């Protein structure tokens, strides 16, 4: 699965996703054409929902769990059957070292399967569990068991019958390495999402060094990472100024010198004015007619 482009739908960002599924025969290592597919989805970036008029088919529900996942049921698009499935909240639990919400789909129903090898109604049975980091909506782990049964007579000669035969059964889960990687991504995403829910400093810069610009740049980068995950604004930096001891001493000495000079001027200026006045009087006396 990968993002292949972006678009905007009435101001809402849409991510174009390519969902590529490849199935191999375990015994031969060869691809199984019936199990290979490529789907194009349009997904709203802020909610994880399928965007209408995007992708290669009309779809409904959520493509993935949204940021800020809630303790409720979601209607999720099920790529296995090309239809939405209800995913129910089960409980909160710690899973693989991270706090998660456990969701589960348990259903048996008749649906139309568009898979080229089947292309008819099937009885679909599944139990699928999702462990989701709720702040980011990231799926940390997943376990799926599912089965499809086809009307064998209808499949062979096109006449409906009550005879249903298992077409395939599937067991799917994430590898241990993949779970570990997703747990780390989930922790990082959760920390950023928690920051994005409130206005707070992303970094405090202590201005006693010469690398202020580098520190501010780092704060701005972290600010952008947080704001990309939500519409909340984050204050990039708090500046705390202080002076070194040498600077304080130099400033104190300068202040003392300035204070002494002011005191000196306060005493000298009146004396100079008196002397200047006496001189003017003397000049007037000498020069009077």
Coordinates of C-alpha atoms in Angstrom, one line a residue:
X1 CA 0.0 0.0 0.0
X2 CA 1.3 3.4 -0.9
X3 CA 0.2 7.0 -1.5
X4 CA 0.5 7.9 -5.2
X5 CA -1.0 11.4 -5.1
X6 CA -3.2 14.0 -3.5
X7 CA -6.2 16.1 -4.4
X8 CA -8.7 18.4 -2.7
X9 CA -12.5 17.9 -2.5
X10 CA -14.2 21.1 -1.4
X11 CA -11.2 22.1 0.6
X12 CA -10.7 18.7 2.2
X13 CA -7.4 16.9 1.4
X14 CA -7.8 13.6 -0.4
X15 CA -4.9 11.1 -0.4
X16 CA -4.9 8.7 -3.4
X17 CA -3.8 5.3 -2.2
X18 CA -2.7 2.3 -4.2
X19 CA -3.6 -1.0 -2.5
X20 CA -1.5 -3.8 -4.1
X21 CA -2.2 -7.4 -3.1
X22 CA 0.0 -10.2 -4.4
X23 CA -0.6 -13.8 -3.5
X24 CA 2.0 -16.5 -3.9
X25 CA 1.8 -20.3 -3.9
X26 CA 3.7 -21.4 -0.8
X27 CA 4.9 -24.6 -2.4
X28 CA 6.0 -23.3 -5.8
X29 CA 6.7 -19.6 -5.0
X30 CA 4.6 -18.6 -8.1
X31 CA 2.0 -15.9 -8.1
X32 CA -1.7 -16.9 -7.8
X33 CA -3.5 -14.7 -10.3
X34 CA -6.8 -15.1 -8.6
X35 CA -5.3 -13.7 -5.4
X36 CA -3.6 -10.7 -7.0
X37 CA -5.2 -7.3 -7.3
X38 CA -4.6 -3.6 -7.4
X39 CA -7.1 -1.1 -6.0
X40 CA -7.0 2.7 -6.1
X41 CA -8.7 4.4 -3.1
X42 CA -9.4 8.1 -2.4
X43 CA -9.1 8.7 1.3
X44 CA -9.9 11.9 3.3
X45 CA -6.7 12.8 5.1
X46 CA -8.4 14.1 8.3
X47 CA -10.9 11.3 8.8
X48 CA -9.7 8.2 7.0
X49 CA -13.0 7.8 5.2
X50 CA -13.4 6.7 1.6
X51 CA -13.8 9.8 -0.6
X52 CA -16.6 9.6 -3.2
X53 CA -15.7 10.1 -6.9
X54 CA -12.1 9.1 -6.3
X55 CA -10.4 5.7 -6.8
X56 CA -11.4 3.0 -9.2
X57 CA -14.8 2.1 -7.7
X58 CA -17.6 3.5 -5.6
X59 CA -16.9 2.7 -1.9
X60 CA -18.3 3.6 1.5
X61 CA -17.2 3.7 5.1
X62 CA -13.7 4.1 6.5
X63 CA -10.6 3.0 4.6
X64 CA -8.6 3.1 7.9
X65 CA -9.3 4.1 11.5
X66 CA -9.4 7.8 12.0
X67 CA -7.1 9.8 14.3
X68 CA -8.7 10.0 17.7
X69 CA -10.4 6.7 17.3
X70 CA -13.4 6.3 19.6
X71 CA -15.0 3.5 21.6
X72 CA -17.7 2.8 19.1
X73 CA -18.5 0.8 15.9
X74 CA -17.2 1.9 12.5
X75 CA -18.3 1.0 9.1
X76 CA -15.0 -0.1 7.3
X77 CA -14.5 -0.9 3.7
X78 CA -13.7 -4.6 3.4
X79 CA -11.4 -5.1 0.4
X80 CA -11.8 -8.9 0.7
X81 CA -15.4 -8.8 -0.4
X82 CA -15.7 -5.3 -2.0
X83 CA -18.3 -4.2 0.5
X84 CA -18.4 -2.4 3.9
X85 CA -18.2 -4.4 7.2
X86 CA -19.1 -3.3 10.7
X87 CA -16.2 -3.2 13.1
X88 CA -17.2 -3.1 16.7
X89 CA -15.2 -1.7 19.7
X90 CA -14.4 -4.5 22.2
X91 CA -12.2 -3.1 24.9
X92 CA -9.1 -1.2 25.8
X93 CA -6.0 -3.3 26.3
X94 CA -2.2 -3.1 26.3
X95 CA -0.8 -5.0 23.3
X96 CA 2.8 -5.6 22.5
X97 CA 3.9 -2.8 24.9
X98 CA 1.4 -0.1 23.7
X99 CA -2.0 1.0 24.8
X100 CA -4.6 0.1 22.2
X101 CA -8.3 -0.2 21.4
X102 CA -9.4 -3.7 20.3
X103 CA -11.9 -3.8 17.5
X104 CA -13.5 -6.9 16.0
X105 CA -15.6 -7.9 13.0
X106 CA -17.6 -11.1 13.4
X107 CA -20.0 -11.8 10.6
X108 CA -21.6 -14.3 8.3
X109 CA -23.5 -13.0 5.3
X110 CA -24.2 -13.5 1.7
X111 CA -22.5 -10.9 -0.6
X112 CA -21.6 -10.6 -4.2
X113 CA -17.9 -11.3 -4.8
X114 CA -16.5 -9.5 -7.9
X115 CA -13.3 -11.6 -7.9
X116 CA -12.8 -12.7 -11.5
X117 CA -12.5 -16.4 -10.5
X118 CA -15.8 -16.2 -8.5
X119 CA -17.9 -13.3 -9.8
X120 CA -21.1 -14.5 -8.0
X121 CA -22.8 -14.5 -4.6
X122 CA -20.8 -16.1 -1.8
X123 CA -21.4 -16.9 1.9
X124 CA -18.7 -14.9 3.6
X125 CA -17.7 -15.7 7.2
X126 CA -15.0 -13.8 9.1
X127 CA -13.5 -13.0 12.4
X128 CA -11.1 -10.1 12.2
X129 CA -9.4 -8.3 15.1
X130 CA -7.7 -5.0 15.0
X131 CA -5.4 -3.5 17.7
X132 CA -5.5 0.3 17.1
X133 CA -3.4 3.0 18.7
X134 CA -6.4 5.4 19.4
X135 CA -4.6 8.8 19.2
X136 CA -3.3 8.2 15.7
X137 CA -5.7 5.6 14.4
X138 CA -2.7 3.4 13.4
X139 CA -3.4 -0.4 13.3
X140 CA -0.7 -1.9 15.4
X141 CA -1.6 -5.6 14.9
X142 CA -4.3 -7.5 13.0
X143 CA -5.5 -11.1 13.0
X144 CA -8.0 -12.4 10.3
X145 CA -9.7 -15.7 9.7
X146 CA -12.2 -15.8 6.8
X147 CA -13.9 -18.2 4.6
X148 CA -15.9 -18.0 1.4
X149 CA -18.4 -20.6 0.2
X150 CA -19.9 -20.7 -3.3
X151 CA -23.0 -22.2 -4.8
X152 CA -21.1 -24.9 -6.7
X153 CA -24.0 -25.7 -9.1
X154 CA -24.5 -22.0 -9.9
X155 CA -20.7 -21.7 -10.3
X156 CA -20.5 -24.6 -12.8
X157 CA -23.7 -24.3 -14.9
X158 CA -25.4 -21.0 -13.7
X159 CA -28.3 -22.6 -11.9
X160 CA -28.8 -21.6 -8.3
X161 CA -28.9 -24.4 -5.7
X162 CA -28.6 -25.0 -1.9
X163 CA -25.3 -26.7 -2.3
X164 CA -22.5 -24.4 -0.9
X165 CA -18.9 -25.5 -1.1
X166 CA -15.9 -23.8 0.5
X167 CA -14.0 -21.9 -2.1
X168 CA -11.2 -20.8 0.1
X169 CA -10.2 -20.1 3.7
X170 CA -7.8 -17.4 4.8
X171 CA -5.7 -16.8 7.9
X172 CA -3.8 -13.5 8.0
X173 CA -1.7 -11.8 10.7
X174 CA 1.1 -9.3 10.9
X175 CA 4.7 -10.6 11.3
X176 CA 6.5 -10.0 14.6
X177 CA 8.9 -7.6 12.9
X178 CA 6.1 -5.7 11.4
X179 CA 4.3 -5.4 14.7
X180 CA 7.4 -4.1 16.4
X181 CA 7.9 -1.5 13.7
X182 CA 4.2 -0.4 13.9
X183 CA 4.4 -0.2 17.7
X184 CA 7.3 2.3 17.5
X185 CA 5.4 4.3 14.8
X186 CA 2.3 4.2 17.0
X187 CA 4.2 5.5 20.0
X188 CA 5.7 8.4 18.0
X189 CA 2.4 9.2 16.3
X190 CA 0.6 9.1 19.7
X191 CA 3.0 11.6 21.2
X192 CA 2.6 14.0 18.3
X193 CA -1.2 13.7 18.3
X194 CA -1.3 14.3 22.1
X195 CA 0.7 17.5 21.5
X196 CA -1.7 18.6 18.7
X197 CA -4.7 18.6 20.9
X198 CA -3.6 21.7 22.8
X199 CA -1.5 24.8 22.4
X200 CA 1.8 24.4 24.1
X201 CA 5.5 25.2 23.5
X202 CA 7.1 22.7 21.2
X203 CA 10.6 23.7 22.5
X204 CA 12.2 26.0 25.1
X205 CA 15.4 27.7 24.0
X206 CA 17.7 28.8 26.7
X207 CA 19.5 31.8 25.2
X208 CA 23.0 31.5 26.7
X209 CA 24.7 30.1 23.6
X210 CA 25.4 31.3 20.1
X211 CA 23.3 28.8 18.3
X212 CA 19.9 30.5 18.8
X213 CA 19.0 30.3 15.1
X214 CA 19.7 26.6 14.9
X215 CA 17.6 26.0 18.0
X216 CA 14.7 28.0 16.6
X217 CA 14.9 26.2 13.3
X218 CA 14.7 22.9 15.1
X219 CA 11.6 24.1 17.0
X220 CA 9.9 25.2 13.8
X221 CA 10.5 21.8 12.3
X222 CA 8.9 20.1 15.2
X223 CA 6.1 22.6 15.2
X224 CA 5.3 21.7 11.5
X225 CA 5.3 18.0 12.3
X226 CA 2.7 18.5 15.0
X227 CA 0.5 20.9 12.9
X228 CA 0.5 18.4 10.0
X229 CA -1.4 16.0 12.2
X230 CA -4.2 18.5 13.1
X231 CA -5.5 21.9 12.6
X232 CA -4.3 23.1 16.0
X233 CA -1.7 25.8 16.2
X234 CA 1.4 25.1 18.2
X235 CA 3.7 27.8 19.7
X236 CA 7.1 27.1 18.2
X237 CA 9.4 28.5 20.8
X238 CA 9.6 30.2 24.3
X239 CA 12.8 32.3 24.7
X240 CA 14.3 32.6 28.2
X241 CA 17.1 35.2 28.3
X242 CA 19.7 35.2 31.0
X243 CA 23.3 36.6 31.2
X244 CA 26.5 34.9 32.2
X245 CA 28.2 35.8 35.4
X246 CA 30.9 37.8 33.6
X247 CA 28.2 39.7 31.7
X248 CA 26.3 40.4 35.0
X249 CA 29.5 41.7 36.6
X250 CA 30.4 43.9 33.6
X251 CA 26.9 45.3 33.6
X252 CA 27.1 46.0 37.3
X253 CA 30.4 47.8 37.0
X254 CA 29.1 49.8 34.1
X255 CA 26.0 50.7 36.2
X256 CA 28.2 51.8 39.1
X257 CA 30.3 54.0 36.8
X258 CA 27.2 55.5 35.3
X259 CA 25.7 56.2 38.7
X260 CA 28.9 57.8 39.9
X261 CA 29.0 60.1 36.8
X262 CA 25.4 61.1 37.3
X263 CA 26.0 62.0 40.9
X264 CA 29.1 64.0 40.0
X265 CA 27.2 65.9 37.3
X266 CA 24.5 66.7 39.8
X267 CA 27.0 68.3 42.1
X268 CA 29.2 70.0 39.6
X269 CA 26.5 71.6 37.4
X270 CA 25.0 73.9 40.1
X271 CA 28.6 75.0 41.1
X272 CA 29.4 75.8 37.5
X273 CA 26.1 77.8 37.2
X274 CA 27.0 79.8 40.3
X275 CA 30.5 80.6 39.0
X276 CA 29.1 81.5 35.6
X277 CA 26.6 83.9 37.3
X278 CA 29.3 85.5 39.4
X279 CA 31.5 86.0 36.3
X280 CA 28.6 87.7 34.5
X281 CA 28.0 90.1 37.4
X282 CA 31.7 90.9 37.5
X283 CA 31.8 91.7 33.8
X284 CA 28.7 93.9 34.3
X285 CA 30.3 95.8 37.2
X286 CA 33.5 96.4 35.3
X287 CA 31.8 97.6 32.2
X288 CA 29.0 99.7 33.6
X289 CA 29.1 103.5 32.7

